[in-house]
JSON list of C-alpha atoms in Angstrom, two decimals:
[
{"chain": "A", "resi": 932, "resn": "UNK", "atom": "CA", "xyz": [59.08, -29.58, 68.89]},
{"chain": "A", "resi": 933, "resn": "UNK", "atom": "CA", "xyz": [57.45, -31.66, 66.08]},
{"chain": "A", "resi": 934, "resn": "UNK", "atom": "CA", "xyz": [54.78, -30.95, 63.82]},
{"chain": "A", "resi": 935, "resn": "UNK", "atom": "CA", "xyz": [52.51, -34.06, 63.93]},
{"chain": "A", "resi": 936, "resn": "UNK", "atom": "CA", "xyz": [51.53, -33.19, 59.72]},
{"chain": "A", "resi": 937, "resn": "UNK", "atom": "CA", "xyz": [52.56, -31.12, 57.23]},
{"chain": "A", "resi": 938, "resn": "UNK", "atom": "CA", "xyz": [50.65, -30.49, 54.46]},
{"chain": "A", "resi": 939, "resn": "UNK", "atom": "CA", "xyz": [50.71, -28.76, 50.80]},
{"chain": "A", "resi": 940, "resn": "UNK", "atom": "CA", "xyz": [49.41, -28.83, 47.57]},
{"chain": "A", "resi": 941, "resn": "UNK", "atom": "CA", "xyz": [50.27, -27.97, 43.50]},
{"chain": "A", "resi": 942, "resn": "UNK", "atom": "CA", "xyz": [47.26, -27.67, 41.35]},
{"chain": "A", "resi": 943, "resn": "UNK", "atom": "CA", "xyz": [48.08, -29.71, 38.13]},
{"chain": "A", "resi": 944, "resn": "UNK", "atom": "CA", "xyz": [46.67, -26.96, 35.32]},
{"chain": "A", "resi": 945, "resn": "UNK", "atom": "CA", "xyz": [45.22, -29.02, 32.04]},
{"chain": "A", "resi": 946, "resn": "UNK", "atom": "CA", "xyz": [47.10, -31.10, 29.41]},
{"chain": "A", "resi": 947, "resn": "UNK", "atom": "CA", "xyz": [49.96, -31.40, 31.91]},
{"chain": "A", "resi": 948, "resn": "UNK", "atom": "CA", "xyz": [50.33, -35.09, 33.59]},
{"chain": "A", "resi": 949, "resn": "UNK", "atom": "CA", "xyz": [52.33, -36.09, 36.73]},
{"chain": "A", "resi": 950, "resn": "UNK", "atom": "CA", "xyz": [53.09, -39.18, 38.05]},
{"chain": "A", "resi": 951, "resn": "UNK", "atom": "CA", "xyz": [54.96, -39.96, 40.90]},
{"chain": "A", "resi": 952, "resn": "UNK", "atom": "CA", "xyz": [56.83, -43.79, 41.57]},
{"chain": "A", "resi": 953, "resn": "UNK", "atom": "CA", "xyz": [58.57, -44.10, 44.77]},
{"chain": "A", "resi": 954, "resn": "UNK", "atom": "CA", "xyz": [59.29, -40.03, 45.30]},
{"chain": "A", "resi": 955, "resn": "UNK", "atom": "CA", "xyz": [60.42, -39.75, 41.74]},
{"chain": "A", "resi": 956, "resn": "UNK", "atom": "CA", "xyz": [58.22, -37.34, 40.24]},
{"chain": "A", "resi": 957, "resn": "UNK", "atom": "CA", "xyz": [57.83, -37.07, 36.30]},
{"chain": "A", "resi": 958, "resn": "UNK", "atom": "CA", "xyz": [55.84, -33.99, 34.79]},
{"chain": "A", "resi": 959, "resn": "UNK", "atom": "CA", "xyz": [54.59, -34.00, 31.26]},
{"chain": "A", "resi": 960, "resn": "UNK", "atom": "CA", "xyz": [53.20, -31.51, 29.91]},
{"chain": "A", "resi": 961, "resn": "UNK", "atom": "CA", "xyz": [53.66, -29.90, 25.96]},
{"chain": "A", "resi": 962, "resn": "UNK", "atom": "CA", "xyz": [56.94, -28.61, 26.10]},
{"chain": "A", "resi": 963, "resn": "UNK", "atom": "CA", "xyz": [58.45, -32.18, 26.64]},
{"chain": "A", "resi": 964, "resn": "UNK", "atom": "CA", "xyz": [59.10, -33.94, 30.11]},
{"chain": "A", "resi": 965, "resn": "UNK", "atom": "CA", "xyz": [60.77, -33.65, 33.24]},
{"chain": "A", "resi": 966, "resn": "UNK", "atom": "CA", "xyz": [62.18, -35.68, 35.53]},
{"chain": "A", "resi": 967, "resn": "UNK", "atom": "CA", "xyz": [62.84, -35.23, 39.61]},
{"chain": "A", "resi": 968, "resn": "UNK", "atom": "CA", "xyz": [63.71, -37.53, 42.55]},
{"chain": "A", "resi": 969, "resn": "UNK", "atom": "CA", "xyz": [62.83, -36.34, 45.91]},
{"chain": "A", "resi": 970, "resn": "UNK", "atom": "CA", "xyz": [64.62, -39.90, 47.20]},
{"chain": "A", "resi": 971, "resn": "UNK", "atom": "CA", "xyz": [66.84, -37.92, 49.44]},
{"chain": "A", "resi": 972, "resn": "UNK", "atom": "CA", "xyz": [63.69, -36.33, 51.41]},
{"chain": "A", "resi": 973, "resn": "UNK", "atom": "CA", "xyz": [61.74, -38.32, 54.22]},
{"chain": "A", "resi": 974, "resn": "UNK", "atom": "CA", "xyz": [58.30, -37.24, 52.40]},
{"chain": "A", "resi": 975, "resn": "UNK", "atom": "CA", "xyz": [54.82, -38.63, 51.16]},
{"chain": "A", "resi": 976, "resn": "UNK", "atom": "CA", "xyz": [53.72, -37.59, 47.47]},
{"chain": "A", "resi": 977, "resn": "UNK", "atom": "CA", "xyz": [50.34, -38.40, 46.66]},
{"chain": "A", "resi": 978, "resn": "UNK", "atom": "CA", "xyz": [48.57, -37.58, 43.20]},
{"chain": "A", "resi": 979, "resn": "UNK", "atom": "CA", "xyz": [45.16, -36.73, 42.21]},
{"chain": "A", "resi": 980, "resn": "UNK", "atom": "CA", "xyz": [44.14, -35.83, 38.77]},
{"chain": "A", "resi": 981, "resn": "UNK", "atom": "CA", "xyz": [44.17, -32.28, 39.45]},
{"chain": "A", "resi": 982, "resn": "UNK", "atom": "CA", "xyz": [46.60, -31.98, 42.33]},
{"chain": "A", "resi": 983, "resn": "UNK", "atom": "CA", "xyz": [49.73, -33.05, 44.12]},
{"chain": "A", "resi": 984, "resn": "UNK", "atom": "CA", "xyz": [49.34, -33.22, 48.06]},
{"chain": "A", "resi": 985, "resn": "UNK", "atom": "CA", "xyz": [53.02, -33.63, 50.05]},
{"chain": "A", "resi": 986, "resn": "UNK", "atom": "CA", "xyz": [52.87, -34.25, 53.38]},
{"chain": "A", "resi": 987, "resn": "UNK", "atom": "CA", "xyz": [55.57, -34.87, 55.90]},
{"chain": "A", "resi": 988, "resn": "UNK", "atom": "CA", "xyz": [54.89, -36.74, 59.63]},
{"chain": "A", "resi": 989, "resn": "UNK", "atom": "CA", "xyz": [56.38, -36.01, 62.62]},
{"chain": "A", "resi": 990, "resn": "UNK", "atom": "CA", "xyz": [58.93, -33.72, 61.58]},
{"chain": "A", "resi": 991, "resn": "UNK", "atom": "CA", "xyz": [61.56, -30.96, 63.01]},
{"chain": "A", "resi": 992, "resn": "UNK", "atom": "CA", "xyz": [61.21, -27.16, 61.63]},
{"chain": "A", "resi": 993, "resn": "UNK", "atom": "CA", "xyz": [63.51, -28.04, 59.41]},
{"chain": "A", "resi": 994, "resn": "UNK", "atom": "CA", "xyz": [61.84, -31.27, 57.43]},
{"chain": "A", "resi": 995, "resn": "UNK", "atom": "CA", "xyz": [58.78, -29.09, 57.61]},
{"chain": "A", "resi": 996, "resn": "UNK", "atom": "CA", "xyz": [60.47, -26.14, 55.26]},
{"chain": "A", "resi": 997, "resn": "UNK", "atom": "CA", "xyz": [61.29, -29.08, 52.92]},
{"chain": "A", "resi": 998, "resn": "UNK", "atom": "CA", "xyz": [57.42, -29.77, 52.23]},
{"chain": "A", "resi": 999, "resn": "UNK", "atom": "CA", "xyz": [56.95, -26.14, 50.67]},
{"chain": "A", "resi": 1000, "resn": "UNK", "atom": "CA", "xyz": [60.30, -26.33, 48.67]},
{"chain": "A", "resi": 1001, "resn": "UNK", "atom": "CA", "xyz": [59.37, -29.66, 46.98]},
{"chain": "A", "resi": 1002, "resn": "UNK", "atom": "CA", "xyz": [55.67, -28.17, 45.52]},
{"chain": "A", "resi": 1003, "resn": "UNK", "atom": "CA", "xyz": [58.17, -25.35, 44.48]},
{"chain": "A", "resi": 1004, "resn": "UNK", "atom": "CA", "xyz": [60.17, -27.58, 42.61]},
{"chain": "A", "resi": 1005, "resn": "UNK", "atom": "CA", "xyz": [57.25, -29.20, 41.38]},
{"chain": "A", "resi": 1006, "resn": "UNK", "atom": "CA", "xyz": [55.43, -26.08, 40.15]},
{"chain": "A", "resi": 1007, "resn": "UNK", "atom": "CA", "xyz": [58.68, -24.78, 38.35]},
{"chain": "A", "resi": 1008, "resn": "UNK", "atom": "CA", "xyz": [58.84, -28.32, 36.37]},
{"chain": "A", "resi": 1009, "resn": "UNK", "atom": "CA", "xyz": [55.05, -27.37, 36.07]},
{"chain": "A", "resi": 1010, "resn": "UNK", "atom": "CA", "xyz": [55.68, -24.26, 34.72]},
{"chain": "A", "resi": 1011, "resn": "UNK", "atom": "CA", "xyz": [58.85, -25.47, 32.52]},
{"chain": "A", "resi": 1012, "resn": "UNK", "atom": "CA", "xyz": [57.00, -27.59, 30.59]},
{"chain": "A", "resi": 1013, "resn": "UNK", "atom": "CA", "xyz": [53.92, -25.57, 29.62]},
{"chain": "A", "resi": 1014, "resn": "UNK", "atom": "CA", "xyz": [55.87, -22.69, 28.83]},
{"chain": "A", "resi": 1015, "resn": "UNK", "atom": "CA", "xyz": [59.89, -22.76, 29.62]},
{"chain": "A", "resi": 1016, "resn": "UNK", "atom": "CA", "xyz": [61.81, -20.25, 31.07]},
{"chain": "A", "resi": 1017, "resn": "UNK", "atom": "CA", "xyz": [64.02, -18.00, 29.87]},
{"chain": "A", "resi": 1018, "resn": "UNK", "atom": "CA", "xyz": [67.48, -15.84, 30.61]},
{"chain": "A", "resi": 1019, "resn": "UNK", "atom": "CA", "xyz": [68.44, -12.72, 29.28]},
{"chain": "A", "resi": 1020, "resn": "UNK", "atom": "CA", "xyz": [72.28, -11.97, 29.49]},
{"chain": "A", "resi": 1021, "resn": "UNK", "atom": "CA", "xyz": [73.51, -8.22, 28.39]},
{"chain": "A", "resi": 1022, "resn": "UNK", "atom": "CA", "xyz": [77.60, -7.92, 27.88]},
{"chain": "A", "resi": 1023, "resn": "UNK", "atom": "CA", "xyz": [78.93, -4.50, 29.81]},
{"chain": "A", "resi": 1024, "resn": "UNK", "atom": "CA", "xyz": [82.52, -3.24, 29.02]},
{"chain": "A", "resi": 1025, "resn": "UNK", "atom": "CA", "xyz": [83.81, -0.08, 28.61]},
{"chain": "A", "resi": 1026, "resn": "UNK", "atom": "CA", "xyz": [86.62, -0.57, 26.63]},
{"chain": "A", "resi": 1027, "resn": "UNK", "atom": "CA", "xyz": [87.44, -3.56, 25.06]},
{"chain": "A", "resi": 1028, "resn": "UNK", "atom": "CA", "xyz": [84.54, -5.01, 23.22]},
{"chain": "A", "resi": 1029, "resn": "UNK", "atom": "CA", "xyz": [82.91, -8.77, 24.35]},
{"chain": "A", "resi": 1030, "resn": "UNK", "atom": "CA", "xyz": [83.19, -11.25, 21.63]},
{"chain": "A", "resi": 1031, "resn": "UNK", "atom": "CA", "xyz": [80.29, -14.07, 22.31]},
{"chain": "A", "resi": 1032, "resn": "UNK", "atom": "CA", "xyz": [80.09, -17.26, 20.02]},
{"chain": "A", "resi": 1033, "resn": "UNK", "atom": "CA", "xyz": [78.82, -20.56, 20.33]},
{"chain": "A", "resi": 1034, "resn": "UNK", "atom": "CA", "xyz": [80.69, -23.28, 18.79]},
{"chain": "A", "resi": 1035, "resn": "UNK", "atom": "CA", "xyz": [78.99, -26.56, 18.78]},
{"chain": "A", "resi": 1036, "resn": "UNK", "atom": "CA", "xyz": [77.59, -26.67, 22.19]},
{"chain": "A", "resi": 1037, "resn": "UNK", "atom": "CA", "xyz": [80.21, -24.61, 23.95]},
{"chain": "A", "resi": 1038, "resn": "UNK", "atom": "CA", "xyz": [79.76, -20.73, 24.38]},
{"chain": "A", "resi": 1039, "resn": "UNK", "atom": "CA", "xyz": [83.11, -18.92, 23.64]},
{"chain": "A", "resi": 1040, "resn": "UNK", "atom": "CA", "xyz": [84.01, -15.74, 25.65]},
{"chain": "A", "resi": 1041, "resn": "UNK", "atom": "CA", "xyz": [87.07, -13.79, 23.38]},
{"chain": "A", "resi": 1042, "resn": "UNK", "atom": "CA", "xyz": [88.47, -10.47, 24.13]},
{"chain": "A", "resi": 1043, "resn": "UNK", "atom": "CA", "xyz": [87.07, -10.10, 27.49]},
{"chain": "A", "resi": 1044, "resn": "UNK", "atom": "CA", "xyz": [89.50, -7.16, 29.32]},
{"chain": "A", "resi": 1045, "resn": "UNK", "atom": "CA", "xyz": [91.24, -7.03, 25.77]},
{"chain": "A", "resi": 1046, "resn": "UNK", "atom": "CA", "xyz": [93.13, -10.80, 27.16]},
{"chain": "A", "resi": 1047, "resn": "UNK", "atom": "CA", "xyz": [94.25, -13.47, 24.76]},
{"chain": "A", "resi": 1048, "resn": "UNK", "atom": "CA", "xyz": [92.56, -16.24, 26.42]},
{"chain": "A", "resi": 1049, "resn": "UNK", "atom": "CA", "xyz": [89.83, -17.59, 25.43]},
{"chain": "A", "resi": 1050, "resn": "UNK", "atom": "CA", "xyz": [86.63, -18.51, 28.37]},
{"chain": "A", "resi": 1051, "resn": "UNK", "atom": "CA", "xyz": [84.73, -21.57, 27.19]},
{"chain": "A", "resi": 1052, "resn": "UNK", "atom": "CA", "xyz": [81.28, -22.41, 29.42]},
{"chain": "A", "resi": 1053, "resn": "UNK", "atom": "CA", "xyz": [79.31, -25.79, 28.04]},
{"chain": "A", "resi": 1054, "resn": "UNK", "atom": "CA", "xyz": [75.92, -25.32, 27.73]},
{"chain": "A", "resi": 1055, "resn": "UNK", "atom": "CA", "xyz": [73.71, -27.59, 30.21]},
{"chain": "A", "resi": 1056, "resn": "UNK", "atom": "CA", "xyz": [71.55, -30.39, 28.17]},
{"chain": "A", "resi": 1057, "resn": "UNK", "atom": "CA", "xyz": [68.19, -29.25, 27.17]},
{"chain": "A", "resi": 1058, "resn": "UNK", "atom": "CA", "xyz": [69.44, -25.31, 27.42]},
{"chain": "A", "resi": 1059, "resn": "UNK", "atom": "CA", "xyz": [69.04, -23.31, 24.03]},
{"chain": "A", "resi": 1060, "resn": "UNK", "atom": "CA", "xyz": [71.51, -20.47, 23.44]},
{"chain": "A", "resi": 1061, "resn": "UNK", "atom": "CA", "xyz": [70.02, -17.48, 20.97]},
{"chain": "A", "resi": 1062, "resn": "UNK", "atom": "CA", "xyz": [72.24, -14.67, 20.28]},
{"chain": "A", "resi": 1063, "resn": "UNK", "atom": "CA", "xyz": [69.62, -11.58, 20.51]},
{"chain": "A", "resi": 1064, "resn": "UNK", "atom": "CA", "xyz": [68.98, -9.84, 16.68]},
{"chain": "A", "resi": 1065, "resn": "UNK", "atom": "CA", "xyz": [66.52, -6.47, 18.15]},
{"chain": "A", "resi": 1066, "resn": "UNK", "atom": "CA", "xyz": [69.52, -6.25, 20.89]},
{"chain": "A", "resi": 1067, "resn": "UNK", "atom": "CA", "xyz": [72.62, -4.97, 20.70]},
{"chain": "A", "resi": 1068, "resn": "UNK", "atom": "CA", "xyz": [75.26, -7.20, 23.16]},
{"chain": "A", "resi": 1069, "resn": "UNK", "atom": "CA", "xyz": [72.65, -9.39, 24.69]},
{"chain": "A", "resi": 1070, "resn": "UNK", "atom": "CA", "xyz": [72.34, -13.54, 24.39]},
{"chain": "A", "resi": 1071, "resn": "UNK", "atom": "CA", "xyz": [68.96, -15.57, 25.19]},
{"chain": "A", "resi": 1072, "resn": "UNK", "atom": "CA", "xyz": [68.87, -18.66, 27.30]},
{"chain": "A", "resi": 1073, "resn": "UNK", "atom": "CA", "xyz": [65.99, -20.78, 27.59]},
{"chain": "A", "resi": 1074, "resn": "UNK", "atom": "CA", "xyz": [65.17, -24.43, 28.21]},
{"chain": "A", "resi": 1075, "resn": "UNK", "atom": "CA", "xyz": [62.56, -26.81, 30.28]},
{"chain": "A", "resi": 1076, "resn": "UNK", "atom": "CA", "xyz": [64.20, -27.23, 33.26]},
{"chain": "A", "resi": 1077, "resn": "UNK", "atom": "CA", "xyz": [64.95, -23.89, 35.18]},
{"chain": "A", "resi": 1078, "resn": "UNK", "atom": "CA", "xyz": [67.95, -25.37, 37.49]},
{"chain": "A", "resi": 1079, "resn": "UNK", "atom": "CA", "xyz": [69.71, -25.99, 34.16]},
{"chain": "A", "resi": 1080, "resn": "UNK", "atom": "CA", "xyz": [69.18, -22.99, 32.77]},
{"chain": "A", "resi": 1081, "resn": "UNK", "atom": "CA", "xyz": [69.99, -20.80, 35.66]},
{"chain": "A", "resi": 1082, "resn": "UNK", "atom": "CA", "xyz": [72.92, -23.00, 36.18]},
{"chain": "A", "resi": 1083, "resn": "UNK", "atom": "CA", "xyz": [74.12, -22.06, 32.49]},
{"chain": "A", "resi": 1084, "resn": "UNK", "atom": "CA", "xyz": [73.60, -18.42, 33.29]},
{"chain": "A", "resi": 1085, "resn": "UNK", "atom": "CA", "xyz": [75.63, -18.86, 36.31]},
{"chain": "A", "resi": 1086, "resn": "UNK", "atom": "CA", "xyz": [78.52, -20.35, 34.71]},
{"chain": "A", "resi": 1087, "resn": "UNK", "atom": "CA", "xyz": [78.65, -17.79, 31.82]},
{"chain": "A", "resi": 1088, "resn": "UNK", "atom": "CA", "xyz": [78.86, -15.18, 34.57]},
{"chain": "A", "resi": 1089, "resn": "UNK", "atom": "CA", "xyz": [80.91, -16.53, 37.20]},
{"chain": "A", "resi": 1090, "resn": "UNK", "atom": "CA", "xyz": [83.39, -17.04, 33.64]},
{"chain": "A", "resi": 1091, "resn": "UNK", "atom": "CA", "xyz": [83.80, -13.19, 33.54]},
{"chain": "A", "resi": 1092, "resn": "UNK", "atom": "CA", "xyz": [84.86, -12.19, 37.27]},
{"chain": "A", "resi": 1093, "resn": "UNK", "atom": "CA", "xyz": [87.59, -9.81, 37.53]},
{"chain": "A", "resi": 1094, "resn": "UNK", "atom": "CA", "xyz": [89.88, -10.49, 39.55]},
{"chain": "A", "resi": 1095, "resn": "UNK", "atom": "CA", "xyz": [93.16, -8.87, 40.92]},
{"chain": "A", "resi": 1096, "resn": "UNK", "atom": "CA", "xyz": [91.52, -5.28, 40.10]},
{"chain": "A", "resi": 1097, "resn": "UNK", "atom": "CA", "xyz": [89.48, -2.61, 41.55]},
{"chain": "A", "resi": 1098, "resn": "UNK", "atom": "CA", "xyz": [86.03, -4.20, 41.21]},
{"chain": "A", "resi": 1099, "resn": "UNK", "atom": "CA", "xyz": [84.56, -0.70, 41.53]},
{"chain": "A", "resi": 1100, "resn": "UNK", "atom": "CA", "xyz": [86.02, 0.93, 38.38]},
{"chain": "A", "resi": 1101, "resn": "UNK", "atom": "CA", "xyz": [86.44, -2.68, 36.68]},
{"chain": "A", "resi": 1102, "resn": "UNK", "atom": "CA", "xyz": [82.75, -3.07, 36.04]},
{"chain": "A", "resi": 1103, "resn": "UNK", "atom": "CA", "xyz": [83.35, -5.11, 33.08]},
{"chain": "A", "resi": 1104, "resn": "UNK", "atom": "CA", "xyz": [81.34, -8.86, 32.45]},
{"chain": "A", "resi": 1105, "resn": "UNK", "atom": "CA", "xyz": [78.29, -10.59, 31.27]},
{"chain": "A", "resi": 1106, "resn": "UNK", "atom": "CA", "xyz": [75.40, -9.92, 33.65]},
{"chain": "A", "resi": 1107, "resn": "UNK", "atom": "CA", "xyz": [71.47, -11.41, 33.71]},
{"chain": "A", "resi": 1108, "resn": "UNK", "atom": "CA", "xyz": [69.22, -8.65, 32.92]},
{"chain": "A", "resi": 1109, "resn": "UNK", "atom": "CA", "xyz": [66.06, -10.28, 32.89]},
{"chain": "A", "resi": 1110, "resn": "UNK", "atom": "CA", "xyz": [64.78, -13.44, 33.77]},
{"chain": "A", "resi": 1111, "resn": "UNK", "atom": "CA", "xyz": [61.29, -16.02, 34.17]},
{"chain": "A", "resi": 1112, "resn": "UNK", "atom": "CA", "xyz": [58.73, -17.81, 32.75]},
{"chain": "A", "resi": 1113, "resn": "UNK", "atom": "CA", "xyz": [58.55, -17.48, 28.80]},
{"chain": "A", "resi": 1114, "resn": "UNK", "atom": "CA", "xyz": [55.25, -15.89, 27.28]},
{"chain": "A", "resi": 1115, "resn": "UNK", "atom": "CA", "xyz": [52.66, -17.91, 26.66]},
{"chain": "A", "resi": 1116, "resn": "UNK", "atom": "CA", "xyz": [52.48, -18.61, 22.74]},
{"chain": "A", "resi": 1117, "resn": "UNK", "atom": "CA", "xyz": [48.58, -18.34, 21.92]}
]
């Protein structure tokens, strides 16, 4: 059955700016700007000065779920440039000791299961990598855009499976240990 309209909104909080040009939606704000298309979605954006409304016609169950996960895309760029968000990665081995460095824009993964090789991850454009000083064994991502910074935690991660072992006693990797929206700085 089809839902004749669909309707939902994002408040726009102040000094933040959004304009939207044929479903590509830029969000200003102080942090610096991002930039979405919504090309591939069948969906009307219409901005206010303090809102975005999205509304979808005529649509399945399924184009209908689309409406609430575009304002949440929207409200994360919303959020990303007022105040960022940020990743908090802890190391866990019980032996051999996790050697993080970042060369250039690459983060370098050494002695990982006491192996030779060397993991390298790139770091996603607009993601800032901070080696934790209060912290023993724990880096800092944070950036803008959250799908690029999650998408850098991911990687680093995904870098240190274990494979061909007994993941139960093999515990060993980098893991997220905290994540969201930065503080605000006042």
């Amino acid at each position: 059955m089809k839902t004749v309209l669909a309707t939902q909104e994002v408040s726009i909080p102040e000094g933040v700016t959004v304009s939207v040009k044929s479903r590509k939606v830029t969000v200003t704000g102080p942090r610096g700007e991002l930039v979405k298309d919504f090309k591939h979605l069948n969906l009307e954006l219409l901005t206010s000065a303090k809102a975005v409304t999205v509304k979808i016609w005529f649509a399945q169950r399924k184009q209908v779920a689309c409406v609430r996960t575009v304002c949440a895309h929207i409200s994360n760029m919303i959020v990303g440039v007022t105040r960022g968000f940020m990743y908090k990665m802890r190391f866990v081995y019980s032996h051999f000791p996790i050697n993080v460095t970042l060369n250039g824009n690459t983060v370098e993964i050494r002695n990982f299961l006491g192996e030779k090789r060397v993991r390298k991850v790139e770091l996603c454009d607009g993601v800032e990598y901070v080696r934790s000083s209060t912290v023993k064994d724990q880096i800092e991502l944070s950036g803008n855009d959250l799908s690029l910074v999650s998408l850098t935690a991911a990687k680093i991660q995904q870098t240190t499976n274990v494979r061909h072992k007994d993941l139960r006693k093999f515990l060993d990797g980098i893991y997220v240990s905290e994540k969201g929206a930065m503080a605000e700085e006042e």
